[in-house]
Amino acid sequence: MNLILFGPPGSGKGTQAKRLVDERGMVQLSTGDMLRAAIAADSPMGRIVAPIMASGGLVPDEIVIGLIAERMDEADAAGGAIFDGFPRTLAQAEALDGMLKGRGSRIDVVIRLLVDDAALLERVTGRFEQQGRPDDNPETFKTRLGAYNAQTAPLLPYYEGQEKLKAVDGMGSMEAVSAAIRSALETVRT
Ligand code: AMP
């Protein structure tokens, strides 16, 4: 099964993706994690994306599409992937559909995590204090939320049109959200 965890920054995509990996043995493909690894390795690409990520904006489509393309074999081998933080633009969504189609595969479901803005700010501020991730500071978070609303939320009608969208209440405890995702996945035919 290929699924997309969809939602604004701080909605719990990464946390829930890791739980699904543990439960189902799927592969988590997080473009944010891949980009942070490139920055940590001080690679040429890492140097290009570092200031963009620090500002809270989106990195160019061709960079993240390339990162995902490199991991598709691994996803195939695992029998499916959890896309976490990708796609974030229509161009990325179309590229993903194309890559999967070329492999005789497709996105089976898009799980949208619903969390209100006040709770997002509270969570990301908490994460900033605990983990010190620079783009979690409240000012940059506002830019990231703006990017989500302007560039990523418009993907909702795209997946709605494909009848793949399932909304899950993301405001509860980690366990409650996991349970809601599990029951949403039970209704998915692959
Ligand atoms: P995340 O860890 O998913 O919140 O991503 C952290 C940052 O990495 C984002 O604010 C963007 O700057 C960048 N990023 C991650 N994934 C993407 C993507 N699919 N498209 C563009 N930028 C991305």
Coordinates of C-alpha atoms and ligand atoms in Angstrom, one line a residue:
M1 CA 0.0 0.0 0.0
N2 CA 1.2 3.5 -0.8
L3 CA -0.2 6.2 1.5
I4 CA 0.4 9.9 1.9
L5 CA 0.2 11.5 5.3
F6 CA -1.0 14.9 4.6
G7 CA -1.3 17.9 6.9
P8 CA 0.3 21.2 8.1
P9 CA 3.7 21.3 9.9
G10 CA 3.2 20.0 13.4
S11 CA 0.2 17.9 12.6
G12 CA 1.9 14.6 13.6
K13 CA 2.8 13.2 10.1
G14 CA 6.3 12.1 11.2
T15 CA 5.2 10.6 14.5
Q16 CA 2.4 8.7 12.8
A17 CA 4.6 7.6 9.9
K18 CA 7.0 6.0 12.4
R19 CA 4.2 4.2 14.1
L20 CA 3.0 2.8 10.8
V21 CA 6.5 1.7 9.9
D22 CA 6.7 -0.2 13.2
E23 CA 3.2 -1.7 12.8
R24 CA 3.3 -2.6 9.1
G25 CA 6.9 -2.7 8.0
M26 CA 6.4 -0.1 5.4
V27 CA 9.1 2.4 4.3
Q28 CA 8.8 6.1 5.5
L29 CA 9.8 8.5 2.8
S30 CA 10.2 11.9 4.5
T31 CA 11.6 14.6 2.3
G32 CA 12.2 16.8 5.3
D33 CA 14.4 14.1 6.9
M34 CA 16.3 13.5 3.6
L35 CA 16.9 17.3 3.3
R36 CA 18.1 17.6 6.9
A37 CA 20.5 14.6 6.3
A38 CA 21.9 16.4 3.2
I39 CA 22.5 19.5 5.3
A40 CA 24.1 17.5 8.1
A41 CA 26.4 15.9 5.5
D42 CA 27.2 19.3 4.1
S43 CA 26.6 18.0 0.6
P44 CA 26.3 20.5 -2.4
M45 CA 22.6 20.0 -2.4
G46 CA 22.5 20.5 1.4
R47 CA 24.2 23.8 1.0
I48 CA 21.6 24.9 -1.6
V49 CA 18.6 23.9 0.6
A50 CA 19.8 25.1 4.0
P51 CA 18.9 28.8 3.7
I52 CA 15.5 27.9 2.1
M53 CA 14.6 25.6 4.9
A54 CA 15.8 28.0 7.5
S55 CA 13.5 30.6 6.0
G56 CA 10.5 28.3 6.2
G57 CA 9.9 28.3 2.4
L58 CA 9.6 25.2 0.1
V59 CA 12.7 23.9 -1.7
P60 CA 12.5 23.5 -5.5
D61 CA 10.2 20.7 -6.8
E62 CA 13.0 19.1 -8.8
I63 CA 15.2 18.6 -5.7
V64 CA 12.5 16.8 -3.7
I65 CA 11.2 14.9 -6.7
G66 CA 14.7 13.6 -7.3
L67 CA 15.1 12.5 -3.7
I68 CA 11.9 10.5 -3.8
A69 CA 12.8 9.0 -7.2
E70 CA 16.0 7.7 -5.7
R71 CA 14.0 5.8 -3.0
M72 CA 11.3 4.2 -5.1
D73 CA 13.1 0.9 -5.5
E74 CA 13.3 0.6 -1.7
A75 CA 9.6 1.4 -1.4
D76 CA 8.7 -1.3 -4.0
A77 CA 10.8 -3.8 -2.2
A78 CA 8.9 -3.1 1.1
G79 CA 5.6 -3.4 -0.6
G80 CA 4.7 0.2 -0.2
A81 CA 5.6 3.6 1.2
I82 CA 4.4 6.2 3.6
F83 CA 5.0 9.6 2.0
D84 CA 5.5 12.1 4.8
G85 CA 5.8 15.8 3.9
F86 CA 5.7 14.9 0.1
P87 CA 4.0 16.0 -2.1
R88 CA 3.7 19.6 -1.1
T89 CA 2.9 21.1 -4.5
L90 CA 0.8 20.1 -7.5
A91 CA 3.9 19.5 -9.6
Q92 CA 5.2 17.1 -6.9
A93 CA 1.8 15.3 -6.8
E94 CA 1.8 14.9 -10.5
A95 CA 5.4 13.7 -10.6
L96 CA 4.6 11.2 -7.9
D97 CA 1.6 9.8 -9.8
G98 CA 3.8 9.5 -12.9
M99 CA 6.6 7.7 -11.0
L100 CA 4.2 5.2 -9.4
K101 CA 2.3 4.7 -12.7
G102 CA 5.6 3.8 -14.4
R103 CA 5.9 1.0 -11.9
G104 CA 2.4 -0.2 -12.3
S105 CA 1.5 1.2 -8.9
R106 CA -0.4 4.2 -7.4
I107 CA -1.3 6.1 -4.3
D108 CA -4.0 4.1 -2.5
V109 CA -5.0 6.7 0.1
V110 CA -4.3 10.2 1.4
I111 CA -4.7 10.5 5.2
R112 CA -5.4 14.1 6.1
L113 CA -4.6 15.0 9.7
L114 CA -6.8 17.7 11.1
V115 CA -5.3 19.9 13.7
D116 CA -6.3 23.5 14.4
D117 CA -3.7 26.3 14.1
A118 CA -3.5 27.1 17.8
A119 CA -2.7 23.5 18.6
L120 CA -0.1 23.4 15.8
L121 CA 1.7 26.4 17.2
E122 CA 1.7 25.0 20.7
R123 CA 3.1 21.6 19.5
V124 CA 5.8 23.2 17.3
T125 CA 6.8 25.6 20.0
G126 CA 7.2 22.6 22.4
R127 CA 9.3 20.7 19.8
F128 CA 11.4 23.8 19.3
E129 CA 12.1 24.0 23.1
Q130 CA 12.9 20.3 23.3
Q131 CA 14.7 19.5 20.1
G132 CA 15.9 23.0 19.0
R133 CA 15.0 22.4 15.3
P134 CA 15.7 25.9 14.0
D135 CA 12.7 26.2 11.6
D136 CA 10.4 25.4 14.5
N137 CA 10.9 28.9 16.0
P138 CA 7.5 30.7 16.1
E139 CA 8.4 33.2 13.4
T140 CA 9.6 30.6 10.9
F141 CA 6.7 28.4 11.8
K142 CA 4.3 31.1 10.6
T143 CA 6.1 31.1 7.2
R144 CA 5.9 27.3 7.0
L145 CA 2.2 27.4 7.8
G146 CA 1.7 30.1 5.1
A147 CA 3.5 27.9 2.6
Y148 CA 1.2 25.0 3.6
N149 CA -1.9 27.1 3.1
A150 CA -0.8 28.7 -0.1
Q151 CA 1.0 25.8 -1.9
T152 CA 0.1 22.5 -0.2
A153 CA -3.5 22.8 0.9
P154 CA -4.5 23.3 -2.8
L155 CA -3.6 19.6 -3.3
L156 CA -6.7 18.6 -1.3
P157 CA -9.1 19.0 -4.3
Y158 CA -6.6 17.0 -6.4
Y159 CA -6.8 14.0 -4.1
E160 CA -10.5 14.6 -3.4
G161 CA -11.1 14.4 -7.2
Q162 CA -9.2 11.0 -7.2
E163 CA -11.5 9.9 -4.2
K164 CA -8.5 9.1 -2.1
L165 CA -8.8 11.6 0.7
K166 CA -9.7 10.5 4.2
A167 CA -9.8 13.0 7.0
V168 CA -8.7 11.9 10.5
D169 CA -9.0 13.9 13.7
G170 CA -5.3 14.7 14.6
M171 CA -6.0 16.6 17.9
G172 CA -6.1 13.6 20.2
S173 CA -3.4 11.6 21.9
M174 CA -0.8 9.8 19.7
E175 CA -2.6 6.5 20.4
A176 CA -6.0 8.0 19.6
V177 CA -4.7 9.3 16.3
S178 CA -3.0 6.0 15.5
A179 CA -6.3 4.2 16.1
A180 CA -8.2 6.6 13.9
I181 CA -5.6 6.1 11.1
R182 CA -5.8 2.3 11.5
S183 CA -9.6 2.3 11.1
A184 CA -9.4 4.7 8.1
L185 CA -6.9 2.2 6.5
E186 CA -9.2 -0.7 7.1
T187 CA -11.6 0.7 4.5
V188 CA -9.0 1.1 1.8
R189 CA -9.0 -1.5 -1.0
T190 CA -5.6 -2.0 -2.5
Ligands
AMP1 P1 9.3 18.9 7.2 O1 10.2 18.1 8.1 O2 8.4 17.9 6.4 O3 8.4 19.8 8.0 O4 10.1 19.8 6.2 C1 11.0 20.8 6.7 C2 11.3 21.7 5.5 O5 11.9 21.0 4.5 C3 10.1 22.4 4.9 O6 9.7 23.6 5.6 C4 10.7 22.8 3.5 O7 11.6 23.8 3.6 C5 11.5 21.5 3.2 N1 10.7 20.5 2.6 C6 10.4 19.2 3.0 N2 9.7 18.5 2.2 C7 9.5 19.3 1.1 C8 8.7 19.2 -0.1 N3 8.1 18.1 -0.4 N4 8.7 20.2 -1.0 C9 9.4 21.4 -0.7 N5 10.1 21.6 0.4 C10 10.1 20.6 1.3

